[in-house]
Amino acid sequence: MIETRGLVKTFGTKPVLDGVSIGVRQGESLCVIGQSGTGKSVLLKCILGLETPDAGEVLWRGQTLTAARRRDFLASFGMLFQGAALFDSLSVWQNVAFRLRQRMPDAEARAIALDKLARVGLGSETADLMPAELSGGMSKRAGLARAIADDPAVIFFDEPTTGLDPIRAARINALIRGIVDETGATAITITHDMSSVRAIGDRVALLQEGRIAWDGPVADMDQAAALRGFLGTE
Ligand SMILES: Nc1ncnc2c1ncn2[C@@H]1O[C@H](COP(=O)(O)OP(=O)(O)OP(=O)(O)O)[C@@H](O)[C@H]1O
């Protein structure tokens, strides 16, 4: 479904990505893990076209993701940003319905927004609140509702549990897994939270020194020697 082949991206002299080849199949949930500063966000940006790789390519549905095809790709994708990143000046429902409102009347967009808010456990009383009035966990939920508002085929989750306590993090992880299962969406999650990996992922890839050091089923990760340092089991 989405694949990178030999992605290289250098800032200054040291390559951040040094030949990253990784793929995620339709309906699969892939988690990309790695220490802070290993290039997880750069990889995501290269896939989204926010950074241009120095070498390598991104494929979508088996074909190179050119600038022309990227518009279709972006139309079918949703994203939960780190820290939720809601627009401060828009109410919760307007945030959730941000994309929908560009192509349908407000009443219709609001109804869909309320439905998505309910899916993430937020009642209609939150719809007219402003983002500043939400707690951290509620903001994440609203961000999640916005990510799924347009029924995306591909969803990216960037550090979905950052800033949440373990109980709230576990709830968000469970919610994400439920949504991914229910919608059949292809999911890519960037995280260093291993509880997220266990809850959300089918597969996990470790990014280390610019390359994929290990890639395999989540069920196998505890036995993987390459992951020992990362898991703290060494
Ligand atoms: N636009 C840029 N210009 C220069 N250096 C950059 C740029 N973007 C990223 N980097 C560098 O690339 C490296 C990888 O950054 P990246 O944000 O991808 O790490 P990360 O794995 O996502 O880290 P974290 O888990 O802390 O978010 C860092 O050393 C960062 O300073």
PDB file of C-alpha atoms and ligand atoms in Angstrom:
ATOM      1  CA  MET A   1       0.000   0.000   0.000  1.00  0.00           C
ATOM      2  CA  ILE A   2       2.724   2.450   1.050  1.00  0.00           C
ATOM      3  CA  GLU A   3       6.376   1.693   0.553  1.00  0.00           C
ATOM      4  CA  THR A   4       9.646   3.560   0.798  1.00  0.00           C
ATOM      5  CA  ARG A   5      12.676   2.403  -1.166  1.00  0.00           C
ATOM      6  CA  GLY A   6      16.155   3.484  -0.177  1.00  0.00           C
ATOM      7  CA  LEU A   7      15.173   6.842   1.279  1.00  0.00           C
ATOM      8  CA  VAL A   8      18.149   9.056   2.021  1.00  0.00           C
ATOM      9  CA  LYS A   9      17.878  12.440   3.692  1.00  0.00           C
ATOM     10  CA  THR A  10      20.856  14.412   4.913  1.00  0.00           C
ATOM     11  CA  PHE A  11      20.885  17.618   6.913  1.00  0.00           C
ATOM     12  CA  GLY A  12      24.394  19.034   7.045  1.00  0.00           C
ATOM     13  CA  THR A  13      26.899  16.209   6.739  1.00  0.00           C
ATOM     14  CA  LYS A  14      25.350  13.249   8.561  1.00  0.00           C
ATOM     15  CA  PRO A  15      22.488  11.403   6.871  1.00  0.00           C
ATOM     16  CA  VAL A  16      19.394  11.179   9.074  1.00  0.00           C
ATOM     17  CA  LEU A  17      17.877   8.587   6.752  1.00  0.00           C
ATOM     18  CA  ASP A  18      20.508   6.393   5.139  1.00  0.00           C
ATOM     19  CA  GLY A  19      18.563   4.058   2.878  1.00  0.00           C
ATOM     20  CA  VAL A  20      15.217   3.411   4.551  1.00  0.00           C
ATOM     21  CA  SER A  21      13.119   0.753   2.847  1.00  0.00           C
ATOM     22  CA  ILE A  22       9.891  -0.157   4.528  1.00  0.00           C
ATOM     23  CA  GLY A  23       6.372  -1.050   3.504  1.00  0.00           C
ATOM     24  CA  VAL A  24       2.921  -1.297   5.000  1.00  0.00           C
ATOM     25  CA  ARG A  25       0.184  -3.421   3.449  1.00  0.00           C
ATOM     26  CA  GLN A  26      -3.421  -2.401   3.106  1.00  0.00           C
ATOM     27  CA  GLY A  27      -5.232  -2.731   6.434  1.00  0.00           C
ATOM     28  CA  GLU A  28      -2.006  -3.325   8.326  1.00  0.00           C
ATOM     29  CA  SER A  29      -0.933  -1.338  11.372  1.00  0.00           C
ATOM     30  CA  LEU A  30       2.778  -0.543  11.379  1.00  0.00           C
ATOM     31  CA  CYS A  31       4.582   1.106  14.283  1.00  0.00           C
ATOM     32  CA  VAL A  32       7.907   2.822  13.687  1.00  0.00           C
ATOM     33  CA  ILE A  33      10.010   3.079  16.813  1.00  0.00           C
ATOM     34  CA  GLY A  34      13.406   4.586  17.497  1.00  0.00           C
ATOM     35  CA  GLN A  35      15.286   6.763  19.945  1.00  0.00           C
ATOM     36  CA  SER A  36      14.647  10.478  19.942  1.00  0.00           C
ATOM     37  CA  GLY A  37      16.271  12.153  16.959  1.00  0.00           C
ATOM     38  CA  THR A  38      16.615   9.004  14.835  1.00  0.00           C
ATOM     39  CA  GLY A  39      14.567  10.438  11.993  1.00  0.00           C
ATOM     40  CA  LYS A  40      11.051   9.090  12.570  1.00  0.00           C
ATOM     41  CA  SER A  41       9.487  12.474  11.869  1.00  0.00           C
ATOM     42  CA  VAL A  42      11.745  13.017   8.862  1.00  0.00           C
ATOM     43  CA  LEU A  43      10.595   9.660   7.468  1.00  0.00           C
ATOM     44  CA  LEU A  44       6.967  10.673   7.943  1.00  0.00           C
ATOM     45  CA  LYS A  45       7.631  14.039   6.281  1.00  0.00           C
ATOM     46  CA  CYS A  46       9.260  12.348   3.303  1.00  0.00           C
ATOM     47  CA  ILE A  47       6.187  10.120   2.864  1.00  0.00           C
ATOM     48  CA  LEU A  48       3.888  13.142   3.076  1.00  0.00           C
ATOM     49  CA  GLY A  49       6.018  15.212   0.710  1.00  0.00           C
ATOM     50  CA  LEU A  50       6.863  17.808   3.353  1.00  0.00           C
ATOM     51  CA  GLU A  51      10.548  16.961   2.894  1.00  0.00           C
ATOM     52  CA  THR A  52      12.152  15.916  -0.384  1.00  0.00           C
ATOM     53  CA  PRO A  53      14.481  12.928   0.001  1.00  0.00           C
ATOM     54  CA  ASP A  54      17.978  13.219  -1.475  1.00  0.00           C
ATOM     55  CA  ALA A  55      17.586   9.716  -2.896  1.00  0.00           C
ATOM     56  CA  GLY A  56      15.044   6.921  -2.946  1.00  0.00           C
ATOM     57  CA  GLU A  57      11.333   6.982  -3.545  1.00  0.00           C
ATOM     58  CA  VAL A  58       7.934   6.578  -1.948  1.00  0.00           C
ATOM     59  CA  LEU A  59       5.415   4.265  -3.595  1.00  0.00           C
ATOM     60  CA  TRP A  60       1.690   4.298  -3.054  1.00  0.00           C
ATOM     61  CA  ARG A  61      -0.454   1.477  -4.387  1.00  0.00           C
ATOM     62  CA  GLY A  62       2.589   0.143  -6.239  1.00  0.00           C
ATOM     63  CA  GLN A  63       3.478   3.316  -8.111  1.00  0.00           C
ATOM     64  CA  THR A  64       5.871   6.156  -7.387  1.00  0.00           C
ATOM     65  CA  LEU A  65       4.196   8.870  -5.385  1.00  0.00           C
ATOM     66  CA  THR A  66       4.789  11.796  -7.692  1.00  0.00           C
ATOM     67  CA  ALA A  67       3.697  15.328  -6.877  1.00  0.00           C
ATOM     68  CA  ALA A  68       0.678  14.785  -9.159  1.00  0.00           C
ATOM     69  CA  ARG A  69      -0.456  11.626  -7.337  1.00  0.00           C
ATOM     70  CA  ARG A  70       0.223  13.110  -3.909  1.00  0.00           C
ATOM     71  CA  ARG A  71      -2.984  15.129  -4.020  1.00  0.00           C
ATOM     72  CA  ASP A  72      -5.042  11.892  -4.276  1.00  0.00           C
ATOM     73  CA  PHE A  73      -2.934  10.294  -1.594  1.00  0.00           C
ATOM     74  CA  LEU A  74      -3.421  13.224   0.784  1.00  0.00           C
ATOM     75  CA  ALA A  75      -7.172  13.225   0.113  1.00  0.00           C
ATOM     76  CA  SER A  76      -7.365   9.655   1.395  1.00  0.00           C
ATOM     77  CA  PHE A  77      -5.289  10.154   4.500  1.00  0.00           C
ATOM     78  CA  GLY A  78      -5.927  11.374   8.040  1.00  0.00           C
ATOM     79  CA  MET A  79      -3.459  12.280  10.718  1.00  0.00           C
ATOM     80  CA  LEU A  80      -3.336  12.603  14.473  1.00  0.00           C
ATOM     81  CA  PHE A  81      -0.581  15.120  15.152  1.00  0.00           C
ATOM     82  CA  GLN A  82       1.710  15.104  18.128  1.00  0.00           C
ATOM     83  CA  GLY A  83      -0.009  17.212  20.819  1.00  0.00           C
ATOM     84  CA  ALA A  84      -3.270  16.976  18.814  1.00  0.00           C
ATOM     85  CA  ALA A  85      -2.516  20.360  17.124  1.00  0.00           C
ATOM     86  CA  LEU A  86      -6.094  21.635  17.049  1.00  0.00           C
ATOM     87  CA  PHE A  87      -6.771  25.039  15.532  1.00  0.00           C
ATOM     88  CA  ASP A  88      -7.176  27.382  18.528  1.00  0.00           C
ATOM     89  CA  SER A  89      -9.666  29.712  16.905  1.00  0.00           C
ATOM     90  CA  LEU A  90     -12.087  26.998  15.788  1.00  0.00           C
ATOM     91  CA  SER A  91     -14.521  25.154  18.048  1.00  0.00           C
ATOM     92  CA  VAL A  92     -14.163  21.418  18.556  1.00  0.00           C
ATOM     93  CA  TRP A  93     -16.733  20.468  15.926  1.00  0.00           C
ATOM     94  CA  GLN A  94     -15.247  22.964  13.446  1.00  0.00           C
ATOM     95  CA  ASN A  95     -11.864  21.358  14.003  1.00  0.00           C
ATOM     96  CA  VAL A  96     -13.241  17.888  13.424  1.00  0.00           C
ATOM     97  CA  ALA A  97     -15.186  19.011  10.364  1.00  0.00           C
ATOM     98  CA  PHE A  98     -12.369  21.150   8.966  1.00  0.00           C
ATOM     99  CA  ARG A  99     -12.007  19.228   5.712  1.00  0.00           C
ATOM    100  CA  LEU A 100     -15.668  18.304   5.377  1.00  0.00           C
ATOM    101  CA  ARG A 101     -16.777  21.941   5.475  1.00  0.00           C
ATOM    102  CA  GLN A 102     -14.854  22.588   2.279  1.00  0.00           C
ATOM    103  CA  ARG A 103     -17.253  20.423   0.349  1.00  0.00           C
ATOM    104  CA  MET A 104     -20.573  20.211   2.234  1.00  0.00           C
ATOM    105  CA  PRO A 105     -22.993  22.476   4.122  1.00  0.00           C
ATOM    106  CA  ASP A 106     -22.194  23.146   7.780  1.00  0.00           C
ATOM    107  CA  ALA A 107     -25.232  21.272   9.100  1.00  0.00           C
ATOM    108  CA  GLU A 108     -24.156  18.103   7.339  1.00  0.00           C
ATOM    109  CA  ALA A 109     -20.508  18.514   8.371  1.00  0.00           C
ATOM    110  CA  ARG A 110     -21.520  19.136  11.978  1.00  0.00           C
ATOM    111  CA  ALA A 111     -23.636  15.977  12.061  1.00  0.00           C
ATOM    112  CA  ILE A 112     -20.663  13.914  10.879  1.00  0.00           C
ATOM    113  CA  ALA A 113     -18.402  15.690  13.392  1.00  0.00           C
ATOM    114  CA  LEU A 114     -20.789  14.831  16.247  1.00  0.00           C
ATOM    115  CA  ASP A 115     -20.840  11.228  15.119  1.00  0.00           C
ATOM    116  CA  LYS A 116     -17.009  11.051  15.051  1.00  0.00           C
ATOM    117  CA  LEU A 117     -16.783  12.790  18.428  1.00  0.00           C
ATOM    118  CA  ALA A 118     -19.145  10.176  19.856  1.00  0.00           C
ATOM    119  CA  ARG A 119     -16.917   7.453  18.361  1.00  0.00           C
ATOM    120  CA  VAL A 120     -13.949   8.769  20.369  1.00  0.00           C
ATOM    121  CA  GLY A 121     -16.001   9.089  23.544  1.00  0.00           C
ATOM    122  CA  LEU A 122     -16.756  12.822  23.455  1.00  0.00           C
ATOM    123  CA  GLY A 123     -20.381  13.843  23.934  1.00  0.00           C
ATOM    124  CA  SER A 124     -22.223  16.531  21.989  1.00  0.00           C
ATOM    125  CA  GLU A 125     -21.619  18.970  24.875  1.00  0.00           C
ATOM    126  CA  THR A 126     -17.967  19.180  23.772  1.00  0.00           C
ATOM    127  CA  ALA A 127     -18.807  20.153  20.181  1.00  0.00           C
ATOM    128  CA  ASP A 128     -19.042  23.898  20.816  1.00  0.00           C
ATOM    129  CA  LEU A 129     -16.149  24.148  23.258  1.00  0.00           C
ATOM    130  CA  MET A 130     -12.905  25.785  22.173  1.00  0.00           C
ATOM    131  CA  PRO A 131      -9.686  23.692  22.217  1.00  0.00           C
ATOM    132  CA  ALA A 132      -8.335  25.703  25.178  1.00  0.00           C
ATOM    133  CA  GLU A 133     -11.227  24.364  27.271  1.00  0.00           C
ATOM    134  CA  LEU A 134     -10.243  20.717  26.736  1.00  0.00           C
ATOM    135  CA  SER A 135      -7.989  18.550  28.903  1.00  0.00           C
ATOM    136  CA  GLY A 136      -4.987  16.816  27.304  1.00  0.00           C
ATOM    137  CA  GLY A 137      -6.860  13.536  26.903  1.00  0.00           C
ATOM    138  CA  MET A 138      -9.903  15.260  25.417  1.00  0.00           C
ATOM    139  CA  SER A 139      -7.691  17.154  22.947  1.00  0.00           C
ATOM    140  CA  LYS A 140      -6.196  13.864  21.783  1.00  0.00           C
ATOM    141  CA  ARG A 141      -9.674  12.438  21.335  1.00  0.00           C
ATOM    142  CA  ALA A 142     -10.777  15.509  19.371  1.00  0.00           C
ATOM    143  CA  GLY A 143      -7.621  15.219  17.253  1.00  0.00           C
ATOM    144  CA  LEU A 144      -8.459  11.582  16.649  1.00  0.00           C
ATOM    145  CA  ALA A 145     -12.008  12.477  15.631  1.00  0.00           C
ATOM    146  CA  ARG A 146     -10.560  14.989  13.170  1.00  0.00           C
ATOM    147  CA  ALA A 147      -8.171  12.362  11.788  1.00  0.00           C
ATOM    148  CA  ILE A 148     -11.040   9.975  11.028  1.00  0.00           C
ATOM    149  CA  ALA A 149     -13.631  12.584  10.000  1.00  0.00           C
ATOM    150  CA  ASP A 150     -13.259  11.950   6.307  1.00  0.00           C
ATOM    151  CA  ASP A 151     -13.080   8.130   6.582  1.00  0.00           C
ATOM    152  CA  PRO A 152      -9.438   7.949   5.538  1.00  0.00           C
ATOM    153  CA  ALA A 153      -7.910   4.855   3.966  1.00  0.00           C
ATOM    154  CA  VAL A 154      -4.571   5.657   5.585  1.00  0.00           C
ATOM    155  CA  ILE A 155      -4.070   7.124   9.042  1.00  0.00           C
ATOM    156  CA  PHE A 156      -0.821   8.392  10.567  1.00  0.00           C
ATOM    157  CA  PHE A 157      -0.475   8.676  14.306  1.00  0.00           C
ATOM    158  CA  ASP A 158       2.466  10.789  15.435  1.00  0.00           C
ATOM    159  CA  GLU A 159       3.365  10.020  19.065  1.00  0.00           C
ATOM    160  CA  PRO A 160      -0.298   9.455  20.007  1.00  0.00           C
ATOM    161  CA  THR A 161       0.295   9.089  23.749  1.00  0.00           C
ATOM    162  CA  THR A 162       2.784  11.910  24.337  1.00  0.00           C
ATOM    163  CA  GLY A 163       1.787  13.974  27.361  1.00  0.00           C
ATOM    164  CA  LEU A 164      -0.802  11.482  28.644  1.00  0.00           C
ATOM    165  CA  ASP A 165      -0.644   9.540  31.892  1.00  0.00           C
ATOM    166  CA  PRO A 166      -0.515   5.725  31.522  1.00  0.00           C
ATOM    167  CA  ILE A 167      -4.258   5.253  32.062  1.00  0.00           C
ATOM    168  CA  ARG A 168      -5.254   7.862  29.492  1.00  0.00           C
ATOM    169  CA  ALA A 169      -2.542   6.592  27.156  1.00  0.00           C
ATOM    170  CA  ALA A 170      -3.960   3.062  27.399  1.00  0.00           C
ATOM    171  CA  ARG A 171      -7.434   4.369  26.577  1.00  0.00           C
ATOM    172  CA  ILE A 172      -6.173   6.263  23.527  1.00  0.00           C
ATOM    173  CA  ASN A 173      -4.223   3.195  22.356  1.00  0.00           C
ATOM    174  CA  ALA A 174      -7.314   1.013  22.692  1.00  0.00           C
ATOM    175  CA  LEU A 175      -9.397   3.581  20.864  1.00  0.00           C
ATOM    176  CA  ILE A 176      -6.892   3.761  18.011  1.00  0.00           C
ATOM    177  CA  ARG A 177      -6.768  -0.030  17.693  1.00  0.00           C
ATOM    178  CA  GLY A 178     -10.563  -0.197  17.700  1.00  0.00           C
ATOM    179  CA  ILE A 179     -10.821   2.431  14.981  1.00  0.00           C
ATOM    180  CA  VAL A 180      -8.149   0.792  12.837  1.00  0.00           C
ATOM    181  CA  ASP A 181      -9.902  -2.606  13.131  1.00  0.00           C
ATOM    182  CA  GLU A 182     -13.331  -1.168  12.499  1.00  0.00           C
ATOM    183  CA  THR A 183     -12.432   0.971   9.475  1.00  0.00           C
ATOM    184  CA  GLY A 184      -9.863  -1.384   7.945  1.00  0.00           C
ATOM    185  CA  ALA A 185      -7.573   1.632   7.508  1.00  0.00           C
ATOM    186  CA  THR A 186      -3.869   1.232   6.920  1.00  0.00           C
ATOM    187  CA  ALA A 187      -2.082   2.762   9.907  1.00  0.00           C
ATOM    188  CA  ILE A 188       1.417   4.065  10.518  1.00  0.00           C
ATOM    189  CA  THR A 189       2.227   5.062  14.086  1.00  0.00           C
ATOM    190  CA  ILE A 190       5.400   6.799  15.168  1.00  0.00           C
ATOM    191  CA  THR A 191       6.125   6.250  18.821  1.00  0.00           C
ATOM    192  CA  HIS A 192       8.633   5.408  21.476  1.00  0.00           C
ATOM    193  CA  ASP A 193       5.910   4.139  23.775  1.00  0.00           C
ATOM    194  CA  MET A 194       6.128   0.342  23.741  1.00  0.00           C
ATOM    195  CA  SER A 195       2.663   0.029  25.258  1.00  0.00           C
ATOM    196  CA  SER A 196       1.371   1.798  22.128  1.00  0.00           C
ATOM    197  CA  VAL A 197       3.260  -0.672  19.939  1.00  0.00           C
ATOM    198  CA  ARG A 198       1.725  -3.633  21.747  1.00  0.00           C
ATOM    199  CA  ALA A 199      -1.761  -2.164  21.673  1.00  0.00           C
ATOM    200  CA  ILE A 200      -1.809  -0.664  18.173  1.00  0.00           C
ATOM    201  CA  GLY A 201       0.679  -2.510  15.990  1.00  0.00           C
ATOM    202  CA  ASP A 202       0.581  -5.604  13.850  1.00  0.00           C
ATOM    203  CA  ARG A 203       4.151  -4.957  12.833  1.00  0.00           C
ATOM    204  CA  VAL A 204       6.968  -2.914  14.265  1.00  0.00           C
ATOM    205  CA  ALA A 205      10.068  -1.452  12.638  1.00  0.00           C
ATOM    206  CA  LEU A 206      13.054  -0.073  14.528  1.00  0.00           C
ATOM    207  CA  LEU A 207      14.761   2.940  12.966  1.00  0.00           C
ATOM    208  CA  GLN A 208      18.366   3.147  14.073  1.00  0.00           C
ATOM    209  CA  GLU A 209      21.314   5.034  12.613  1.00  0.00           C
ATOM    210  CA  GLY A 210      19.374   5.921   9.522  1.00  0.00           C
ATOM    211  CA  ARG A 211      18.244   2.425   8.685  1.00  0.00           C
ATOM    212  CA  ILE A 212      15.597  -0.118   9.598  1.00  0.00           C
ATOM    213  CA  ALA A 213      17.466  -2.275  12.101  1.00  0.00           C
ATOM    214  CA  TRP A 214      14.566  -4.701  12.685  1.00  0.00           C
ATOM    215  CA  ASP A 215      11.163  -5.207  11.119  1.00  0.00           C
ATOM    216  CA  GLY A 216       8.763  -7.922  12.185  1.00  0.00           C
ATOM    217  CA  PRO A 217       5.473  -8.890  13.834  1.00  0.00           C
ATOM    218  CA  VAL A 218       4.755  -7.281  17.200  1.00  0.00           C
ATOM    219  CA  ALA A 219       4.287 -10.797  18.590  1.00  0.00           C
ATOM    220  CA  ASP A 220       7.973 -11.548  17.836  1.00  0.00           C
ATOM    221  CA  MET A 221       9.529  -8.390  19.195  1.00  0.00           C
ATOM    222  CA  ASP A 222      10.321  -9.660  22.679  1.00  0.00           C
ATOM    223  CA  GLN A 223      12.531 -12.344  21.151  1.00  0.00           C
ATOM    224  CA  ALA A 224      14.315 -10.010  18.722  1.00  0.00           C
ATOM    225  CA  ALA A 225      17.959  -9.470  19.660  1.00  0.00           C
ATOM    226  CA  ALA A 226      18.074  -6.190  17.701  1.00  0.00           C
ATOM    227  CA  LEU A 227      15.309  -4.750  19.861  1.00  0.00           C
ATOM    228  CA  ARG A 228      16.824  -5.681  23.212  1.00  0.00           C
ATOM    229  CA  GLY A 229      18.641  -2.384  23.708  1.00  0.00           C
ATOM    230  CA  PHE A 230      15.562  -0.465  22.775  1.00  0.00           C
ATOM    231  CA  LEU A 231      13.208  -2.476  24.956  1.00  0.00           C
ATOM    232  CA  GLY A 232      15.563  -2.185  27.899  1.00  0.00           C
ATOM    233  CA  THR A 233      15.773  -5.968  28.242  1.00  0.00           C
ATOM    234  CA  GLU A 234      19.532  -6.087  27.753  1.00  0.00           C
TER     235      GLU A 234
HETATM  236  N1  LIG B   1      14.617  20.677   8.720  1.00  0.00           N
HETATM  237  C1  LIG B   1      15.684  20.198   9.377  1.00  0.00           C
HETATM  238  N2  LIG B   1      16.879  20.799   9.297  1.00  0.00           N
HETATM  239  C2  LIG B   1      17.969  20.298   9.937  1.00  0.00           C
HETATM  240  N3  LIG B   1      17.957  19.193  10.687  1.00  0.00           N
HETATM  241  C3  LIG B   1      16.794  18.539  10.814  1.00  0.00           C
HETATM  242  C4  LIG B   1      15.590  19.001  10.166  1.00  0.00           C
HETATM  243  N4  LIG B   1      14.587  18.144  10.466  1.00  0.00           N
HETATM  244  C5  LIG B   1      15.138  17.198  11.265  1.00  0.00           C
HETATM  245  N5  LIG B   1      16.443  17.429  11.470  1.00  0.00           N
HETATM  246  C6  LIG B   1      17.363  16.597  12.263  1.00  0.00           C
HETATM  247  O1  LIG B   1      17.149  15.255  11.910  1.00  0.00           O
HETATM  248  C7  LIG B   1      17.264  14.403  13.048  1.00  0.00           C
HETATM  249  C8  LIG B   1      16.019  13.531  13.157  1.00  0.00           C
HETATM  250  O2  LIG B   1      14.897  14.334  13.537  1.00  0.00           O
HETATM  251  P1  LIG B   1      13.422  13.746  13.740  1.00  0.00           P
HETATM  252  O3  LIG B   1      12.584  14.890  14.164  1.00  0.00           O
HETATM  253  O4  LIG B   1      13.007  13.003  12.544  1.00  0.00           O
HETATM  254  O5  LIG B   1      13.651  12.738  14.933  1.00  0.00           O
HETATM  255  P2  LIG B   1      12.569  11.816  15.646  1.00  0.00           P
HETATM  256  O6  LIG B   1      13.091  10.424  15.545  1.00  0.00           O
HETATM  257  O7  LIG B   1      11.228  12.086  15.101  1.00  0.00           O
HETATM  258  O8  LIG B   1      12.711  12.331  17.125  1.00  0.00           O
HETATM  259  P3  LIG B   1      11.611  12.493  18.304  1.00  0.00           P
HETATM  260  O9  LIG B   1      11.295  11.106  18.743  1.00  0.00           O
HETATM  261  O10 LIG B   1      12.386  13.254  19.330  1.00  0.00           O
HETATM  262  O11 LIG B   1      10.457  13.260  17.733  1.00  0.00           O
HETATM  263  C9  LIG B   1      17.499  15.319  14.234  1.00  0.00           C
HETATM  264  O12 LIG B   1      18.886  15.318  14.524  1.00  0.00           O
HETATM  265  C10 LIG B   1      17.055  16.675  13.754  1.00  0.00           C
HETATM  266  O13 LIG B   1      17.794  17.693  14.371  1.00  0.00           O
END
